[in-house]
Coordinates of C-alpha atoms in Angstrom, one line a residue:
M12 CA 34.9 1.4 15.5
A13 CA 33.7 -2.2 15.0
T14 CA 35.2 -4.2 12.1
A15 CA 32.7 -4.2 9.2
V16 CA 31.8 -7.0 6.9
K17 CA 30.1 -6.0 3.6
T18 CA 27.3 -8.1 2.1
A19 CA 26.2 -7.6 -1.5
T20 CA 22.5 -7.0 -1.9
T21 CA 20.0 -5.5 -4.4
P22 CA 17.1 -3.1 -3.8
F23 CA 13.6 -4.2 -2.8
E24 CA 10.5 -2.5 -4.2
G25 CA 8.2 -0.7 -1.8
Q26 CA 10.6 0.3 1.0
K27 CA 9.2 3.8 1.1
P28 CA 8.4 4.9 4.7
G29 CA 4.9 6.1 5.4
T30 CA 3.8 8.6 8.0
S31 CA 5.0 6.2 10.8
G32 CA 7.9 4.4 9.2
L33 CA 7.9 1.2 7.1
R34 CA 5.1 -1.3 7.8
K35 CA 4.7 -4.6 6.2
R36 CA 3.8 -8.2 7.0
V37 CA 6.3 -10.0 9.2
V38 CA 7.0 -12.5 6.3
V39 CA 8.1 -9.5 4.2
F40 CA 10.6 -8.4 6.7
Q41 CA 11.8 -12.0 7.1
Q42 CA 13.0 -12.2 3.5
P43 CA 16.8 -12.5 3.2
H44 CA 18.4 -9.1 3.2
Y45 CA 15.0 -7.2 3.4
T46 CA 15.4 -5.9 7.0
E47 CA 19.1 -5.4 6.6
N48 CA 18.6 -3.3 3.5
F49 CA 16.2 -0.9 5.2
V50 CA 18.3 -0.6 8.4
Q51 CA 21.4 0.1 6.4
A52 CA 19.4 2.8 4.5
I53 CA 18.5 4.4 7.8
F54 CA 22.2 4.7 8.8
T55 CA 23.1 5.8 5.3
A56 CA 20.6 8.6 5.4
M57 CA 21.1 9.5 9.1
P58 CA 21.3 13.3 9.3
A59 CA 24.7 14.9 9.7
P60 CA 27.0 14.2 11.3
G61 CA 25.8 10.7 10.6
P62 CA 26.3 7.4 12.5
Q63 CA 30.0 7.8 13.2
G64 CA 30.4 8.0 17.0
A65 CA 26.6 8.3 17.4
T66 CA 24.4 7.3 20.3
V67 CA 21.2 5.5 19.1
V68 CA 18.2 4.5 21.2
V69 CA 16.5 1.2 20.1
G70 CA 13.3 -0.3 21.4
G71 CA 9.8 -1.5 20.4
D72 CA 6.4 -2.7 21.4
G73 CA 7.3 -6.3 22.0
R74 CA 5.6 -7.7 18.9
F75 CA 6.8 -10.8 17.1
Y76 CA 10.2 -10.5 15.3
M77 CA 11.2 -7.4 17.4
K78 CA 14.1 -9.1 19.3
D79 CA 15.6 -10.5 16.1
V80 CA 15.6 -7.0 14.5
V81 CA 17.1 -5.4 17.6
Q82 CA 20.2 -7.7 17.1
K83 CA 20.3 -6.8 13.4
I84 CA 20.3 -3.1 14.2
I85 CA 23.1 -3.5 16.7
S86 CA 25.3 -5.4 14.2
I87 CA 24.6 -3.0 11.3
G88 CA 24.7 0.1 13.4
A89 CA 28.0 -0.7 14.9
A90 CA 29.5 -1.6 11.5
N91 CA 28.4 1.9 10.4
G92 CA 30.2 3.6 13.3
V93 CA 27.5 3.8 16.1
A94 CA 29.4 4.1 19.4
R95 CA 26.6 3.5 21.9
F96 CA 23.2 1.8 21.8
I97 CA 20.6 2.5 24.5
I98 CA 18.1 -0.3 24.4
G99 CA 15.1 -1.1 26.6
Q100 CA 15.3 -4.3 28.6
N101 CA 14.1 -7.2 26.4
G102 CA 13.9 -4.7 23.6
I103 CA 10.8 -3.1 25.2
L104 CA 10.3 0.7 24.9
S105 CA 7.0 2.4 24.3
T106 CA 7.1 5.0 21.6
P107 CA 6.6 7.8 24.1
A108 CA 9.3 6.4 26.3
A109 CA 11.7 6.1 23.4
S110 CA 11.2 9.8 22.7
A111 CA 11.7 10.6 26.3
V112 CA 15.0 8.6 26.4
I113 CA 16.3 10.2 23.2
R114 CA 15.7 13.6 24.7
K115 CA 17.0 12.9 28.2
R116 CA 20.1 11.2 27.0
K117 CA 20.7 13.6 24.1
A118 CA 21.0 10.7 21.7
D119 CA 21.5 11.3 18.0
G120 CA 18.4 9.4 17.1
G121 CA 16.4 6.3 17.6
I122 CA 14.9 3.3 15.8
I123 CA 11.5 2.2 17.1
L124 CA 10.2 -1.2 16.2
T125 CA 6.5 -1.1 16.0
A126 CA 3.5 -1.3 13.7
S127 CA 1.6 0.7 16.3
H128 CA -2.1 -0.3 16.5
N129 CA -1.8 -3.0 13.8
P130 CA -2.1 -6.7 14.8
G131 CA 1.1 -8.6 15.6
G132 CA 2.3 -12.2 15.3
P133 CA 4.0 -14.3 12.6
D134 CA 1.1 -13.7 10.2
N135 CA 0.6 -10.0 10.9
D136 CA 2.5 -6.8 10.9
F137 CA 5.9 -5.4 11.8
G138 CA 7.4 -1.9 11.4
I139 CA 10.5 0.1 11.7
K140 CA 10.7 3.9 12.0
Y141 CA 13.5 6.4 12.6
N142 CA 13.2 9.2 15.1
M143 CA 15.3 12.3 15.2
R144 CA 17.5 13.7 17.9
N145 CA 14.6 15.8 19.1
G146 CA 12.8 12.6 19.9
G147 CA 10.2 13.0 17.1
P148 CA 9.5 11.1 13.9
A149 CA 11.7 11.8 10.9
P150 CA 10.4 14.5 8.7
E151 CA 9.7 13.9 5.0
S152 CA 13.2 15.2 4.0
V153 CA 14.7 12.3 6.0
T154 CA 12.2 9.6 5.1
D155 CA 12.7 10.6 1.5
A156 CA 16.5 10.2 1.9
I157 CA 16.0 6.8 3.5
Y158 CA 13.8 5.8 0.5
R159 CA 16.4 7.0 -2.0
A160 CA 19.0 4.9 -0.1
T161 CA 16.8 1.8 -0.5
L162 CA 16.6 2.3 -4.2
S163 CA 20.4 2.5 -4.8
I164 CA 21.7 0.1 -2.1
A165 CA 24.3 -2.4 -3.3
E166 CA 25.7 -3.6 0.0
Y167 CA 25.1 -3.4 3.7
K168 CA 27.5 -3.6 6.6
T169 CA 27.4 -6.0 9.6
T170 CA 29.9 -6.3 12.5
A171 CA 32.5 -9.0 12.2
G172 CA 32.2 -11.7 14.8
F173 CA 29.0 -10.3 16.4
S174 CA 26.4 -12.8 17.4
S175 CA 24.0 -11.3 19.9
V176 CA 23.5 -9.1 23.0
D177 CA 21.8 -10.3 26.2
L178 CA 18.7 -8.0 26.1
A179 CA 17.6 -9.1 29.5
A180 CA 20.6 -7.9 31.5
V181 CA 20.3 -4.3 32.6
G182 CA 23.6 -2.5 32.4
E183 CA 26.5 -1.9 30.0
Q184 CA 27.9 -4.6 27.7
R185 CA 31.1 -3.6 26.0
F186 CA 32.2 -4.8 22.6
D187 CA 35.1 -4.0 20.3
G188 CA 34.4 -0.5 19.2
F189 CA 30.9 0.0 20.7
V190 CA 28.8 -0.2 23.9
V191 CA 25.3 -1.6 24.4
E192 CA 23.5 -0.2 27.4
I193 CA 20.3 -2.1 28.5
V194 CA 18.0 0.2 30.5
D195 CA 14.8 -0.2 32.6
P196 CA 12.2 0.7 29.9
V197 CA 9.9 2.4 32.5
E198 CA 12.2 4.4 34.8
D199 CA 13.0 7.5 32.7
Y200 CA 9.4 7.8 31.4
V201 CA 7.8 7.6 34.8
E202 CA 10.3 10.2 36.2
L203 CA 9.2 12.5 33.4
I204 CA 5.4 11.9 33.9
K205 CA 5.8 12.6 37.7
S206 CA 7.4 15.9 36.9
I207 CA 4.5 16.9 34.7
F208 CA 1.4 16.0 36.8
D209 CA 0.3 16.6 40.4
F210 CA 0.6 13.0 41.7
D211 CA -0.1 14.2 45.3
Q212 CA -3.4 15.7 44.2
I213 CA -4.5 12.6 42.4
R214 CA -3.6 10.4 45.4
R215 CA -5.6 12.7 47.7
F216 CA -8.5 12.5 45.4
R217 CA -8.3 8.7 45.2
Q218 CA -8.2 8.4 49.0
A219 CA -11.1 10.9 49.4
S220 CA -13.3 9.3 46.7
P221 CA -13.3 5.5 47.2
Q222 CA -16.3 5.3 44.9
F223 CA -14.1 6.4 42.0
T224 CA -12.9 3.5 39.9
L225 CA -10.3 3.2 37.3
L226 CA -9.8 0.5 34.7
F227 CA -6.8 0.5 32.4
D228 CA -6.5 -1.9 29.5
A229 CA -3.1 -2.1 27.8
L230 CA -4.5 -4.5 25.1
N231 CA -1.5 -6.8 25.7
G232 CA 0.7 -4.1 24.3
V233 CA 3.8 -2.3 25.6
T234 CA 2.1 0.0 28.2
G235 CA 1.2 -2.7 30.7
P236 CA 4.4 -2.3 32.7
Y237 CA 4.0 1.5 32.5
G238 CA 0.4 1.3 33.7
R239 CA 1.3 -0.9 36.6
R240 CA 4.1 1.4 37.8
I241 CA 2.1 4.6 37.5
F242 CA -1.5 3.6 38.4
V243 CA -0.8 1.0 41.0
E244 CA 2.7 1.6 42.5
E245 CA 2.7 5.4 42.3
L246 CA -0.9 6.5 42.5
G247 CA -2.2 3.6 44.7
F248 CA -5.0 2.3 42.6
P249 CA -5.7 -1.4 43.2
E250 CA -4.1 -4.1 41.0
S251 CA -7.6 -4.9 39.8
C252 CA -7.6 -1.6 37.9
L253 CA -5.3 -3.3 35.3
D254 CA -6.4 -5.5 32.5
Q255 CA -4.4 -7.2 29.7
C256 CA -1.2 -5.6 31.0
T257 CA 1.3 -8.2 30.0
P258 CA 3.0 -7.4 26.6
L259 CA 2.6 -10.3 24.2
E260 CA 4.2 -10.9 20.8
D261 CA 0.8 -11.3 19.2
F262 CA -1.2 -9.0 21.6
G263 CA -3.2 -12.0 22.7
G264 CA -4.5 -12.5 19.2
S265 CA -6.3 -9.2 19.3
H266 CA -6.1 -5.9 17.5
P267 CA -4.2 -3.5 19.8
D268 CA -6.2 -0.4 18.7
P269 CA -8.0 1.6 21.4
N270 CA -11.3 2.3 19.9
L271 CA -14.9 1.1 20.5
T272 CA -14.6 -1.8 18.1
Y273 CA -11.2 -3.3 19.1
A274 CA -11.2 -2.4 22.8
H275 CA -14.6 -4.1 23.2
R276 CA -13.5 -5.9 26.3
L277 CA -12.8 -2.6 28.1
V278 CA -16.0 -1.1 26.8
E279 CA -18.1 -4.0 28.1
R280 CA -16.4 -4.1 31.5
V281 CA -16.7 -0.3 31.9
A282 CA -20.5 -0.5 31.2
K283 CA -21.1 -3.6 33.3
E284 CA -19.0 -2.6 36.3
R285 CA -20.0 1.1 36.1
I286 CA -16.4 2.2 35.9
S287 CA -15.8 5.9 36.5
L288 CA -12.8 6.2 34.2
G289 CA -12.0 3.5 31.6
A290 CA -8.9 3.9 29.5
A291 CA -6.9 1.9 26.9
S292 CA -3.7 2.4 25.0
D293 CA -2.4 0.8 21.8
G294 CA 0.4 -1.6 20.9
D295 CA 3.2 0.9 21.2
G296 CA 1.7 3.2 23.7
D297 CA 1.2 6.4 21.7
R298 CA -2.6 6.2 21.4
N299 CA -5.4 6.3 24.0
M300 CA -9.1 6.0 24.5
V301 CA -11.1 7.5 27.4
I302 CA -14.6 6.4 28.4
S303 CA -16.8 6.0 31.4
H304 CA -19.9 3.9 32.0
D305 CA -22.1 6.7 30.7
W306 CA -19.8 8.6 28.2
F307 CA -17.4 8.0 25.3
V308 CA -14.9 10.8 24.9
T309 CA -14.0 11.4 21.3
P310 CA -10.2 12.0 20.8
S311 CA -11.1 15.4 19.4
D312 CA -13.0 16.3 22.5
S313 CA -10.4 14.8 24.8
V314 CA -7.5 17.0 23.6
A315 CA -9.8 20.1 23.6
L316 CA -10.8 19.4 27.2
I317 CA -7.3 18.9 28.3
A318 CA -6.2 22.1 26.6
H319 CA -9.1 23.9 28.4
H320 CA -8.0 22.8 31.9
A321 CA -4.2 22.4 31.5
A322 CA -3.0 25.8 32.5
D323 CA -5.1 25.7 35.7
C324 CA -4.3 22.3 37.1
I325 CA -1.3 20.6 35.4
P326 CA 2.0 21.7 37.1
Y327 CA 4.1 21.4 33.9
F328 CA 2.0 24.1 32.2
K329 CA 1.5 26.2 35.3
A330 CA 5.3 26.4 35.9
G331 CA 5.9 27.2 32.2
G332 CA 3.7 30.3 32.2
G333 CA 0.7 28.7 30.6
L334 CA 0.1 27.4 27.1
R335 CA 2.0 28.6 24.1
G336 CA -0.2 27.3 21.3
L337 CA -2.6 24.5 20.3
A338 CA -2.8 22.3 17.2
R339 CA -4.7 19.5 15.6
S340 CA -4.4 17.3 12.6
M341 CA -6.7 18.5 9.7
P342 CA -9.3 15.7 10.1
T343 CA -9.6 16.3 13.8
S344 CA -12.7 18.2 14.9
C345 CA -12.4 22.0 15.4
A346 CA -13.2 21.8 19.2
I347 CA -9.7 22.7 20.1
D348 CA -9.8 25.7 17.8
R349 CA -12.6 27.1 19.9
V350 CA -10.5 26.7 23.1
A351 CA -7.6 28.5 21.4
A352 CA -9.8 31.4 20.3
Q353 CA -11.2 31.9 23.8
K354 CA -7.8 31.8 25.4
G355 CA -6.1 33.9 22.8
L356 CA -3.7 31.2 21.6
E357 CA -2.4 30.3 18.2
C358 CA -4.0 27.2 16.7
F359 CA -2.5 25.2 13.9
E360 CA -4.1 22.8 11.5
V361 CA -1.5 20.3 10.2
P362 CA -1.6 17.2 8.0
T363 CA -2.0 13.8 9.7
G364 CA 1.3 12.6 11.1
W365 CA 2.8 13.5 14.5
K366 CA 6.0 14.7 12.8
F367 CA 4.2 17.9 11.7
F368 CA 3.8 19.0 15.3
G369 CA 7.5 18.7 16.1
N370 CA 8.7 21.9 14.3
L371 CA 6.1 23.9 16.1
M372 CA 7.1 22.5 19.4
D373 CA 10.8 23.0 18.8
A374 CA 10.0 26.6 17.9
G375 CA 8.2 27.2 21.2
R376 CA 4.9 27.8 19.5
L377 CA 3.0 24.6 20.5
S378 CA 2.1 23.1 23.9
I379 CA -0.8 20.7 23.4
C380 CA -2.0 18.9 20.3
G381 CA -4.0 15.9 19.1
E382 CA -5.2 13.7 16.3
E383 CA -8.7 12.2 15.9
S384 CA -7.0 8.8 15.6
F385 CA -6.7 8.6 19.4
G386 CA -3.4 10.5 19.6
T387 CA -2.9 13.2 22.3
G388 CA 0.2 14.8 23.6
S389 CA 2.2 17.8 24.5
D390 CA 5.7 19.3 24.1
H391 CA 7.1 17.1 26.9
I392 CA 8.2 14.7 24.2
R393 CA 7.9 14.7 20.4
E394 CA 5.5 11.8 20.1
K395 CA 1.8 11.4 21.0
D396 CA 1.5 9.8 24.4
G397 CA -1.3 7.5 25.6
I398 CA -0.4 7.3 29.3
W399 CA 0.2 11.1 29.4
A400 CA -3.4 11.7 28.2
I401 CA -4.9 9.2 30.8
V402 CA -3.0 10.8 33.7
A403 CA -4.0 14.2 32.4
W404 CA -7.7 13.1 32.8
L405 CA -7.0 11.9 36.3
N406 CA -5.3 15.2 37.2
I407 CA -8.2 17.2 35.8
I408 CA -10.8 15.1 37.6
A409 CA -8.9 15.4 40.9
Y410 CA -8.5 19.2 40.4
A411 CA -12.2 19.7 39.5
S412 CA -13.3 17.6 42.5
Q413 CA -11.1 19.7 44.8
T414 CA -12.3 23.1 43.4
T415 CA -16.0 22.1 43.3
P416 CA -16.3 19.8 46.3
S417 CA -20.1 20.0 46.3
T418 CA -20.3 18.6 42.7
D419 CA -20.0 15.0 41.7
V420 CA -17.3 15.4 39.1
S421 CA -17.3 12.7 36.3
V422 CA -16.2 12.3 32.8
R423 CA -19.7 13.1 31.6
S424 CA -20.1 16.2 33.8
L425 CA -16.7 17.5 32.6
M426 CA -17.7 17.1 29.0
L427 CA -21.2 18.7 29.4
D428 CA -19.6 21.7 31.2
F429 CA -17.1 21.9 28.3
Y430 CA -20.0 21.9 25.8
A431 CA -21.8 24.6 27.8
T432 CA -18.8 26.8 27.3
Y433 CA -17.8 26.0 23.7
G434 CA -20.7 24.1 22.1
R435 CA -20.3 20.6 20.7
N436 CA -18.5 19.4 17.6
Y437 CA -20.2 16.1 16.8
F438 CA -17.6 13.9 15.1
T439 CA -17.3 10.4 13.7
R440 CA -14.9 8.5 11.5
Y441 CA -15.7 5.6 9.2
D442 CA -12.8 3.3 8.3
Y443 CA -12.9 1.0 5.3
E444 CA -9.8 -1.2 5.8
E445 CA -7.9 -3.2 3.2
V446 CA -9.9 -2.1 0.2
D447 CA -8.6 -2.4 -3.3
A448 CA -6.0 0.3 -3.6
A449 CA -6.7 1.0 -7.3
G450 CA -10.4 1.6 -6.7
A451 CA -9.8 3.8 -3.6
T452 CA -7.3 5.9 -5.6
L453 CA -9.7 6.4 -8.4
M454 CA -12.4 7.4 -5.9
V455 CA -10.2 10.1 -4.4
D456 CA -8.9 11.3 -7.7
R457 CA -12.5 11.8 -8.8
L458 CA -13.3 13.7 -5.6
R459 CA -10.3 16.0 -6.2
G460 CA -11.8 16.9 -9.6
L461 CA -15.3 17.7 -8.4
G462 CA -14.4 21.2 -7.1
P463 CA -16.6 23.8 -8.8
D464 CA -19.3 21.3 -9.8
L465 CA -20.1 20.5 -6.1
V466 CA -20.1 24.1 -4.7
G467 CA -23.6 25.3 -4.1
K468 CA -25.2 21.9 -4.1
S469 CA -27.2 20.7 -1.1
F470 CA -27.1 17.3 0.5
G471 CA -29.6 16.5 3.3
G472 CA -30.0 20.2 4.1
F473 CA -26.3 21.0 4.0
T474 CA -25.0 23.3 1.3
V475 CA -21.4 22.9 0.0
A476 CA -19.4 26.1 0.3
K477 CA -16.0 24.7 -0.6
L478 CA -14.1 21.6 -1.8
D479 CA -10.4 21.4 -1.7
D480 CA -7.4 19.1 -1.3
F481 CA -5.7 20.2 2.0
E482 CA -2.2 21.6 1.5
Y483 CA 0.1 22.7 4.4
T484 CA 3.0 25.1 4.4
D485 CA 5.0 24.6 7.6
P486 CA 5.4 28.0 9.2
I487 CA 8.8 27.2 10.6
D488 CA 10.7 25.7 7.7
N489 CA 8.3 26.6 4.8
S490 CA 8.2 23.0 3.6
I491 CA 5.0 22.2 1.7
S492 CA 2.8 19.1 2.0
K493 CA 0.3 18.5 -0.7
K494 CA -2.7 16.2 -1.2
Q495 CA -3.3 15.6 2.5
G496 CA -7.1 15.0 2.2
V497 CA -10.1 16.1 0.3
R498 CA -12.3 18.5 2.3
V499 CA -15.9 19.2 1.7
I500 CA -16.8 22.2 3.8
F501 CA -20.5 23.2 4.2
A502 CA -21.9 26.7 4.7
D503 CA -22.6 26.0 8.4
S504 CA -18.9 24.9 8.9
S505 CA -19.8 21.2 8.9
R506 CA -17.1 19.1 7.2
I507 CA -16.7 15.8 5.4
I508 CA -13.1 14.7 4.8
F509 CA -11.9 11.9 2.6
R510 CA -8.4 10.5 3.0
L511 CA -6.4 7.4 2.2
S512 CA -4.4 6.2 5.2
G513 CA -0.8 5.1 5.0
T514 CA -0.7 3.1 8.3
G515 CA -1.8 -0.3 7.0
S516 CA 0.6 -3.0 5.8
Q517 CA -1.4 -4.0 2.7
G518 CA -4.3 -2.7 0.5
A519 CA -5.6 0.7 1.3
T520 CA -7.7 2.2 4.1
V521 CA -10.3 4.8 3.2
R522 CA -11.1 7.1 6.1
I523 CA -14.2 9.4 6.0
Y524 CA -14.3 12.0 8.8
I525 CA -17.7 13.8 9.5
E526 CA -18.2 16.8 11.7
K527 CA -21.1 19.1 12.7
Y528 CA -21.1 21.9 15.2
D529 CA -24.1 22.5 17.5
D530 CA -24.3 25.2 20.2
K531 CA -27.6 24.2 21.6
L532 CA -28.1 20.4 21.7
F533 CA -25.2 18.7 23.5
D534 CA -26.5 15.2 24.4
Q535 CA -27.7 13.8 21.1
E536 CA -26.6 10.3 20.0
T537 CA -23.6 11.0 17.7
Q538 CA -24.5 8.7 14.8
L539 CA -28.1 10.1 14.8
A540 CA -26.9 13.7 14.8
L541 CA -24.5 13.0 11.9
K542 CA -26.6 10.7 9.8
P543 CA -27.6 13.3 7.1
L544 CA -23.8 14.1 6.7
V545 CA -22.9 10.4 6.6
D546 CA -25.5 9.9 3.8
A547 CA -24.1 12.9 2.0
A548 CA -20.5 11.5 2.3
L549 CA -21.5 8.2 0.7
E550 CA -23.5 9.9 -2.0
I551 CA -20.7 12.4 -2.9
S552 CA -17.9 9.8 -2.8
K553 CA -19.7 6.9 -4.5
L554 CA -17.7 4.8 -2.1
E555 CA -19.6 1.5 -2.7
E556 CA -19.2 1.9 -6.5
Y557 CA -15.4 2.3 -6.2
T558 CA -14.6 0.0 -3.4
G559 CA -17.4 -2.6 -3.3
R560 CA -17.9 -1.9 0.4
S561 CA -21.3 -1.2 1.8
E562 CA -20.3 -1.1 5.5
P563 CA -17.3 0.3 7.3
T564 CA -14.8 -1.9 9.1
V565 CA -14.7 0.4 12.1
I566 CA -16.8 3.4 13.2
T567 CA -15.4 5.7 15.9

């Protein structure tokens, strides 16, 4: 064990991890002792048997301040007894790749340095989150233990005589009492993805369909090297299919969030160049967006379509005997529920936060799941996975083209065929970012109290059948999660959901989710189809009165 040096410290307010770890402005993390306190709290709260002799995976999305924090983690972790660190070269590991490495190497846990889709750079955001030995985000019992440790901390440990590790040199570096192994950040992940999908079928499709074009935009985030390796080197698409695929500390000054607002460069190029399949991923690689020149696929529809086709064409599921179950976060549209019902599968509705899917996967009851916030994945790892979703679409398109060779298969045609089978769940989300937290909280508290007063009232032709605050009891460990979002459910199954998000670094983000099912009209413009419910949401919530906002920051 490394020789430890103890440094006296005092607690900082506000080090409570959210759904995806602790996220704050970079300048907050740069305060003396701030980062050290939180990292020490992680090792203090690390589940049994704790850090002594442990193997810990470390990596992140390449954002500003990441490399500095990697060095701090090594020093503090070794002083707490960690025996081996597995770190992506130059500190780089996408969140899905980190999960894959934790699982493959049977590590005791991992620390991922990311603020996901939030902007990076000296004036923007940084984040630290802890993942368990199953590769998934820490559950509330562990994040609560980390928070308690931050409240009582009086000292943290660092390694005597430690200065830094060469993060660029792949291979082992041995120190007194611990080993640092620098690994190719792409290799293990690509090996896993190749074992899941039919790369030969995708290659044959590409060769037989020269008119099919792909454009992948990594938004200057971590997935650039992964995209190059998979789409160009493995599948044979031209280098021109890649855009913004060099990871940058500030993501090129842009917001690395794959939606229609922040991925506008991709959206514009796909339309102008009539791209067959356009795709983007976010800063740390766990989110995705799929579009074509004539269709935008909502994340809710994307996971449902993948679930519909998976057992027929994706080798991982075919070899495993089919799907075991499906799931979605509560705000996500109910499209995947319809797939589950038709296929006779369990379908789970969980709170927002990927950690809620992990117990179901570990229990063998869940194969494919998704969140409306552009997160899609399966039980191959315990994180959502942007590249996985994009390759799934390529596999499905290739399979459909082979099985119906007389049909011109496209993103649009696949979605219209899906709607013909299941009907369409029209869905949109309105985000009001960095609003006054006090006003937003008052608004949600008021909504929670409306209950009986709202039931039976009509808004724009939609009659309220139920209002509640979503509560989830985990079917595996019976843990209970309360106050997960206010749901207004109408008599025709349409829904409006109000929720405060915990993924921002300051202020509050109000999210309003709006959904309507239609089994006859599949090709309406989404905002037009949902306008009566949007108006109802604003009337019911009195959002402008409580937040001062008349327009959303982002519409998806």
